[in-house]
């Protein structure tokens, strides 16, 4: 038998079980906590302690409820505690649970609360949903929180997105009969290596590879059409960041449209994704058909246009008209992409009937992680099959 013989190993196991079980009378550990362990246990109990019974001095059972209370100072102290004792990824989960379980959304309207939270995509979504009721004294702090998350996302996503899409644009613009000044000699040589003549020590270029004279002009139009219903909060955040990145590329003309039952064009704010986000209004109904009608009206070069619909497809408008619009856009040469979600979360809830109908039109609907999005856009630009995740195999083209 391995391990210590002085009881240290057994004591450590009891300690861990005590932390897991929460210290109720039935946990069976008989272990008390001190120091940091007691502080960690207190932070967990404040959030997850509801629903258990604790015997009072008179022997009667009483509920041990969560102990944060409804005051900003106590919540701010709790937020400081969990950031001290737990890693950032755990802190973000506990914050989301606190908002959901204890109804702390209204406390996020107070500046001192926002200064204490660990900023992440989900917190940004909550703040955006509260945007219309947020007091002016809080908005500046809220924008600072959103700015931090957006800047972090741009640092993580921008370089790879630009590199991937620049390569796709170059490949899509390649021509086989370029002028002499437009020949790409490196690619031409690689394409003609089979025609190497050893006796002359040269390559005979049967096929020239190069780019047209308009290579530096706008090559593709991209329309991001984003459902801003409450369930799409994380997708709205990521899409706004990607929209700003795409708008920074001179070869892509980017349009960003958000919708619920109304349609709002936020293209003129794409230079700052924070402005885009505060221009959205999470919640409300959904009219995809109306949004696609607007996007369709903005298309002037269908063969060079990519339309990305980001929605869970729960349509409150006219379903058949929505599908007809998608079919018409595809028939005109538009590359149409339907994303059920653009986030790092698991499989989203979505309207399966509408997803299947889009797949039948040749527009498979699938959830997409932010890391996969550049590859999806590159495939759409090059007009090749989209990298649909295997988990959505049932929604592929029949």
Coordinates of C-alpha atoms in Angstrom, one line a residue:
X1 CA 0.0 0.0 0.0
X2 CA 1.4 3.3 -1.0
X3 CA 0.9 6.7 0.6
X4 CA 1.6 8.1 4.1
X5 CA 1.1 6.2 7.3
X6 CA 0.6 9.1 9.6
X7 CA -2.9 9.9 8.5
X8 CA -2.0 12.9 6.4
X9 CA -3.4 11.3 3.2
X10 CA -6.6 10.3 4.9
X11 CA -7.0 13.8 6.4
X12 CA -6.6 15.4 3.0
X13 CA -9.3 13.2 1.6
X14 CA -11.6 14.2 4.4
X15 CA -10.8 17.8 3.8
X16 CA -11.7 17.6 0.1
X17 CA -14.9 15.6 0.8
X18 CA -15.9 18.3 3.3
X19 CA -15.4 21.0 0.7
X20 CA -17.5 19.1 -1.8
X21 CA -20.3 18.1 0.5
X22 CA -20.7 21.5 2.1
X23 CA -20.6 20.6 5.8
X24 CA -24.2 19.6 6.4
X25 CA -24.9 17.2 9.3
X26 CA -25.2 14.3 6.9
X27 CA -21.9 14.8 5.1
X28 CA -20.3 12.2 7.4
X29 CA -16.8 13.8 7.4
X30 CA -16.8 15.3 10.9
X31 CA -14.3 17.7 9.6
X32 CA -14.2 21.4 10.4
X33 CA -12.5 24.0 8.2
X34 CA -10.2 26.9 9.2
X35 CA -8.3 29.7 7.4
X36 CA -8.4 29.8 3.6
X37 CA -10.5 26.6 3.5
X38 CA -13.2 28.2 5.7
X39 CA -13.2 31.4 3.5
X40 CA -13.5 29.3 0.3
X41 CA -16.3 27.3 1.9
X42 CA -18.1 30.5 2.9
X43 CA -17.9 31.9 -0.6
X44 CA -19.4 28.7 -2.0
X45 CA -22.1 28.5 0.6
X46 CA -23.1 32.1 0.0
X47 CA -23.9 31.1 -3.6
X48 CA -24.8 27.4 -3.5
X49 CA -25.9 26.9 0.1
X50 CA -29.7 27.3 -0.6
X51 CA -32.0 24.4 -0.2
X52 CA -30.4 22.5 2.6
X53 CA -31.6 22.3 6.1
X54 CA -29.7 23.4 9.2
X55 CA -30.9 22.6 12.7
X56 CA -31.4 25.7 14.9
X57 CA -30.9 26.0 18.7
X58 CA -34.4 24.9 19.4
X59 CA -34.0 21.7 17.4
X60 CA -36.2 22.8 14.5
X61 CA -35.0 22.7 10.9
X62 CA -34.5 25.9 9.0
X63 CA -33.4 26.7 5.4
X64 CA -29.8 27.6 5.0
X65 CA -30.3 30.2 2.2
X66 CA -27.6 31.8 0.1
X67 CA -25.9 34.6 2.0
X68 CA -25.1 37.3 -0.4
X69 CA -28.1 39.5 0.3
X70 CA -29.4 42.2 -1.9
X71 CA -26.8 44.9 -1.3
X72 CA -23.9 45.9 -3.5
X73 CA -21.3 46.1 -0.7
X74 CA -21.9 42.4 0.3
X75 CA -21.8 41.2 -3.3
X76 CA -18.7 43.3 -4.1
X77 CA -16.9 41.7 -1.1
X78 CA -18.1 38.2 -2.3
X79 CA -16.8 38.9 -5.8
X80 CA -13.4 39.9 -4.3
X81 CA -13.3 36.7 -2.3
X82 CA -14.0 34.4 -5.2
X83 CA -11.4 36.1 -7.3
X84 CA -8.9 35.6 -4.5
X85 CA -9.6 31.9 -4.0
X86 CA -10.6 30.5 -7.4
X87 CA -9.1 30.7 -11.0
X88 CA -10.6 33.1 -13.5
X89 CA -12.5 30.4 -15.4
X90 CA -14.3 29.3 -12.2
X91 CA -14.9 32.9 -11.2
X92 CA -16.8 33.5 -14.4
X93 CA -19.0 30.4 -13.9
X94 CA -19.8 31.5 -10.3
X95 CA -20.6 35.0 -11.4
X96 CA -23.1 33.7 -14.0
X97 CA -24.6 31.4 -11.4
X98 CA -25.0 34.3 -9.0
X99 CA -26.8 36.4 -11.6
X100 CA -29.1 33.5 -12.5
X101 CA -29.7 32.0 -9.0
X102 CA -29.8 35.2 -6.9
X103 CA -31.2 37.7 -9.3
X104 CA -28.3 40.1 -9.2
X105 CA -28.8 41.7 -12.5
X106 CA -30.1 44.9 -11.0
X107 CA -26.9 45.2 -8.9
X108 CA -24.9 45.3 -12.1
X109 CA -26.4 48.8 -12.6
X110 CA -24.2 50.1 -9.8
X111 CA -20.6 51.2 -10.7
X112 CA -18.9 49.7 -7.6
X113 CA -20.4 46.3 -8.6
X114 CA -19.1 46.5 -12.2
X115 CA -15.6 47.4 -11.0
X116 CA -15.5 44.2 -8.9
X117 CA -16.7 41.7 -11.5
X118 CA -14.5 39.5 -13.7
X119 CA -15.4 40.6 -17.2
X120 CA -16.3 38.0 -19.8
X121 CA -18.6 37.5 -22.8
X122 CA -21.6 36.5 -20.7
X123 CA -21.3 39.5 -18.5
X124 CA -21.2 41.7 -21.6
X125 CA -24.4 40.1 -22.7
X126 CA -26.0 40.8 -19.4
X127 CA -24.9 44.4 -19.5
X128 CA -26.3 44.8 -23.0
X129 CA -29.6 43.4 -21.9
X130 CA -29.7 46.1 -19.1
X131 CA -28.5 48.9 -21.4
X132 CA -31.9 50.6 -21.7
X133 CA -32.4 50.8 -18.0
X134 CA -28.8 51.6 -17.0
X135 CA -28.4 54.9 -15.2
X136 CA -26.0 57.4 -16.7
X137 CA -23.7 57.1 -13.7
X138 CA -23.1 53.4 -14.5
X139 CA -22.8 53.6 -18.3
X140 CA -19.2 54.8 -18.4
X141 CA -18.1 52.0 -16.1
X142 CA -20.2 49.5 -18.2
X143 CA -18.5 50.7 -21.4
X144 CA -15.1 50.2 -19.8
X145 CA -16.0 46.6 -18.9
X146 CA -17.3 45.9 -22.4
X147 CA -14.2 47.6 -23.9
X148 CA -11.9 45.3 -21.9
X149 CA -13.7 42.2 -23.2
X150 CA -13.8 43.4 -26.8
X151 CA -10.1 44.3 -26.8
X152 CA -9.2 40.9 -25.4
X153 CA -11.3 39.2 -28.1
X154 CA -9.8 41.3 -30.9
X155 CA -6.3 40.5 -29.7
X156 CA -7.2 36.8 -29.8
X157 CA -9.1 36.7 -33.1
X158 CA -8.0 39.5 -35.3
X159 CA -4.6 38.3 -36.6
X160 CA -5.7 34.9 -37.6
X161 CA -8.9 36.2 -39.2
X162 CA -7.1 38.7 -41.3
X163 CA -4.4 36.1 -42.4
X164 CA -7.0 33.4 -43.2
X165 CA -9.2 35.8 -45.2
X166 CA -6.4 37.5 -47.0
X167 CA -5.2 34.1 -48.3
X168 CA -8.8 33.2 -49.3
X169 CA -9.2 36.5 -51.1
X170 CA -5.9 36.1 -53.0
X171 CA -6.9 32.6 -54.1
X172 CA -10.3 33.7 -55.2
X173 CA -8.8 36.5 -57.2
X174 CA -6.3 34.4 -59.1
X175 CA -6.5 34.5 -62.9
X176 CA -4.9 32.2 -65.5
X177 CA -4.1 34.8 -68.1
X178 CA -2.4 37.7 -66.2
X179 CA -0.6 40.6 -67.8
X180 CA 3.2 40.3 -67.5
X181 CA 3.4 42.8 -64.6
X182 CA 0.7 40.8 -62.7
X183 CA 2.3 37.4 -62.9
X184 CA 2.9 35.7 -59.6
X185 CA 6.2 34.0 -60.5
X186 CA 6.5 31.9 -57.3
X187 CA 3.1 30.2 -57.9
X188 CA 3.7 30.0 -61.6
X189 CA 6.9 28.1 -61.2
X190 CA 5.3 25.7 -58.6
X191 CA 2.4 25.1 -61.0
X192 CA 4.8 24.2 -63.8
X193 CA 7.5 22.2 -62.2
X194 CA 6.4 19.1 -64.2
X195 CA 7.5 21.0 -67.3
X196 CA 11.1 21.4 -66.1
X197 CA 13.6 20.8 -69.0
X198 CA 17.0 19.5 -67.5
X199 CA 18.9 20.1 -70.7
X200 CA 18.0 23.7 -70.6
X201 CA 17.8 24.0 -66.8
X202 CA 14.6 25.9 -67.1
X203 CA 10.8 25.6 -66.6
X204 CA 8.5 26.0 -69.5
X205 CA 5.4 27.8 -68.1
X206 CA 2.4 26.3 -69.8
X207 CA 0.1 28.0 -67.3
X208 CA 0.6 31.5 -65.9
X209 CA -0.7 32.3 -62.4
X210 CA -1.3 35.9 -61.4
X211 CA -3.8 38.5 -60.2
X212 CA -5.9 41.1 -61.9
X213 CA -5.1 44.8 -61.9
X214 CA -7.9 45.4 -59.5
X215 CA -6.4 43.1 -56.9
X216 CA -6.2 45.9 -54.3
X217 CA -9.8 47.0 -54.7
X218 CA -12.9 45.6 -52.9
X219 CA -13.1 41.9 -53.8
X220 CA -16.0 40.7 -51.7
X221 CA -19.0 42.1 -50.0
X222 CA -19.9 40.6 -46.6
X223 CA -23.2 41.1 -44.9
X224 CA -23.5 40.0 -41.2
X225 CA -27.2 39.6 -40.3
X226 CA -27.4 39.1 -36.5
X227 CA -30.4 38.0 -34.4
X228 CA -30.4 40.0 -31.2
X229 CA -32.9 38.0 -29.3
X230 CA -31.9 37.4 -25.7
X231 CA -30.6 33.8 -26.3
X232 CA -28.1 35.1 -28.9
X233 CA -26.1 37.4 -26.5
X234 CA -22.7 35.7 -26.8
X235 CA -23.1 35.5 -30.6
X236 CA -23.9 39.2 -30.8
X237 CA -20.7 40.0 -28.9
X238 CA -18.4 37.8 -31.1
X239 CA -20.1 38.9 -34.4
X240 CA -19.6 42.5 -33.5
X241 CA -15.9 41.9 -33.0
X242 CA -15.6 39.9 -36.2
X243 CA -17.5 42.6 -38.0
X244 CA -15.0 45.3 -36.9
X245 CA -12.1 43.0 -38.0
X246 CA -13.6 42.5 -41.4
X247 CA -14.4 46.2 -41.8
X248 CA -10.7 46.9 -41.2
X249 CA -9.8 44.9 -44.4
X250 CA -9.8 47.1 -47.5
X251 CA -10.6 44.1 -49.7
X252 CA -13.9 43.4 -48.0
X253 CA -16.9 45.7 -47.8
X254 CA -18.6 44.8 -44.6
X255 CA -22.2 45.5 -43.6
X256 CA -23.6 44.7 -40.1
X257 CA -27.3 44.4 -39.6
X258 CA -29.0 43.5 -36.3
X259 CA -32.6 42.6 -35.9
X260 CA -35.5 41.4 -33.7
X261 CA -38.9 42.4 -35.0
X262 CA -37.2 45.6 -36.3
X263 CA -34.0 45.9 -38.4
X264 CA -31.1 48.2 -37.6
X265 CA -28.1 48.8 -39.9
X266 CA -25.0 49.5 -37.7
X267 CA -22.5 49.5 -40.5
X268 CA -21.5 53.1 -39.8
X269 CA -20.4 52.1 -36.3
X270 CA -18.2 49.2 -37.4
X271 CA -15.0 51.1 -36.6
X272 CA -15.7 50.6 -32.9
X273 CA -17.4 47.3 -31.9
X274 CA -18.3 48.7 -28.5
X275 CA -20.5 51.3 -30.2
X276 CA -22.0 48.4 -32.2
X277 CA -22.8 46.5 -29.1
X278 CA -24.4 49.4 -27.3
X279 CA -26.4 50.0 -30.5
X280 CA -28.1 46.6 -30.0
X281 CA -31.1 45.8 -27.8
X282 CA -31.1 42.2 -26.7
X283 CA -34.4 40.6 -26.2
X284 CA -37.8 40.9 -28.0
X285 CA -39.2 38.9 -30.9
X286 CA -37.6 37.7 -34.2
X287 CA -38.5 38.5 -37.8
X288 CA -35.8 36.8 -39.9
X289 CA -37.7 37.3 -43.1
X290 CA -37.8 41.1 -42.6
X291 CA -34.1 41.2 -41.8
X292 CA -33.2 39.1 -44.9
X293 CA -35.4 41.4 -47.1
X294 CA -33.3 44.4 -46.0
X295 CA -30.0 42.5 -46.6
X296 CA -31.2 41.4 -50.0
X297 CA -32.0 45.0 -50.9
X298 CA -28.4 46.0 -50.1
X299 CA -26.8 43.4 -52.4
X300 CA -25.4 44.9 -55.6
X301 CA -22.8 42.3 -56.6
X302 CA -24.4 38.9 -55.8
X303 CA -21.6 36.8 -57.3
X304 CA -19.1 38.5 -55.0
X305 CA -21.3 38.6 -51.8
X306 CA -21.4 36.5 -48.7
X307 CA -24.4 36.8 -46.4
X308 CA -24.0 35.3 -42.9
X309 CA -27.2 34.8 -40.9
X310 CA -26.5 34.3 -37.2
X311 CA -29.7 33.1 -35.6
X312 CA -31.3 30.3 -33.7
X313 CA -34.0 30.3 -36.5
X314 CA -37.0 30.7 -34.2
X315 CA -38.9 32.8 -36.8
X316 CA -41.7 35.1 -35.8
X317 CA -42.2 36.4 -39.3
X318 CA -43.3 34.6 -42.5
X319 CA -41.4 31.3 -42.8
X320 CA -42.1 30.5 -46.4
X321 CA -41.0 34.0 -47.5
X322 CA -37.8 33.7 -45.5
X323 CA -36.9 30.5 -47.3
X324 CA -37.8 32.0 -50.7
X325 CA -35.5 34.9 -50.0
X326 CA -32.6 32.5 -49.2
X327 CA -33.3 30.5 -52.3
X328 CA -33.4 33.7 -54.4
X329 CA -30.1 34.9 -53.0
X330 CA -28.4 31.6 -53.7
X331 CA -29.8 31.5 -57.2
X332 CA -28.4 34.9 -57.9
X333 CA -24.9 33.7 -56.9
X334 CA -24.8 34.8 -53.2
X335 CA -22.9 32.6 -50.8
X336 CA -25.3 32.1 -47.9
X337 CA -24.1 30.9 -44.5
X338 CA -26.4 30.1 -41.6
X339 CA -24.9 29.9 -38.1
X340 CA -27.1 28.8 -35.2
X341 CA -24.6 30.3 -32.8
X342 CA -21.2 32.0 -32.9
X343 CA -19.9 31.2 -29.4
X344 CA -17.7 28.8 -27.4
X345 CA -20.8 27.2 -25.7
X346 CA -22.3 23.8 -26.4
X347 CA -25.0 22.8 -28.8
X348 CA -27.5 25.7 -29.0
X349 CA -31.3 25.4 -28.9
X350 CA -32.7 26.1 -32.4
X351 CA -35.6 25.5 -34.7
X352 CA -34.8 22.2 -36.3
X353 CA -37.5 22.4 -38.9
X354 CA -36.1 25.7 -40.3
X355 CA -32.6 24.4 -40.1
X356 CA -33.6 21.3 -42.2
X357 CA -35.4 23.5 -44.7
X358 CA -32.2 25.7 -45.1
X359 CA -30.1 22.5 -45.5
X360 CA -32.5 21.4 -48.3
X361 CA -31.7 24.7 -50.1
X362 CA -28.0 24.0 -49.9
X363 CA -27.4 26.2 -46.9
X364 CA -26.5 23.9 -44.0
X365 CA -27.1 25.5 -40.6
X366 CA -24.6 24.8 -37.8
X367 CA -23.1 26.2 -34.6
X368 CA -19.7 27.8 -35.0
X369 CA -17.0 28.5 -32.5
X370 CA -15.1 31.8 -32.9
X371 CA -11.9 29.9 -33.7
X372 CA -13.7 28.2 -36.6
X373 CA -15.3 31.3 -38.0
X374 CA -12.3 32.5 -40.1
X375 CA -12.2 29.1 -41.9
X376 CA -16.0 29.2 -42.5
X377 CA -15.6 32.7 -44.1
X378 CA -12.6 31.6 -46.1
X379 CA -14.6 28.7 -47.6
X380 CA -17.5 31.0 -48.4
X381 CA -15.2 33.5 -50.1
X382 CA -13.6 30.7 -52.2
X383 CA -17.0 29.1 -52.9
X384 CA -15.9 25.8 -51.6
X385 CA -17.8 23.5 -49.2
X386 CA -18.1 24.9 -45.7
X387 CA -16.3 23.2 -42.8
X388 CA -19.5 22.0 -41.2
X389 CA -18.7 20.3 -37.8
X390 CA -19.5 16.6 -37.7
X391 CA -22.0 17.1 -34.9
X392 CA -24.4 18.7 -37.3
X393 CA -24.2 15.9 -39.9
X394 CA -27.9 15.6 -40.0
X395 CA -28.2 19.2 -41.2
X396 CA -25.8 18.8 -44.2
X397 CA -27.1 19.0 -47.7
X398 CA -29.2 15.9 -48.5

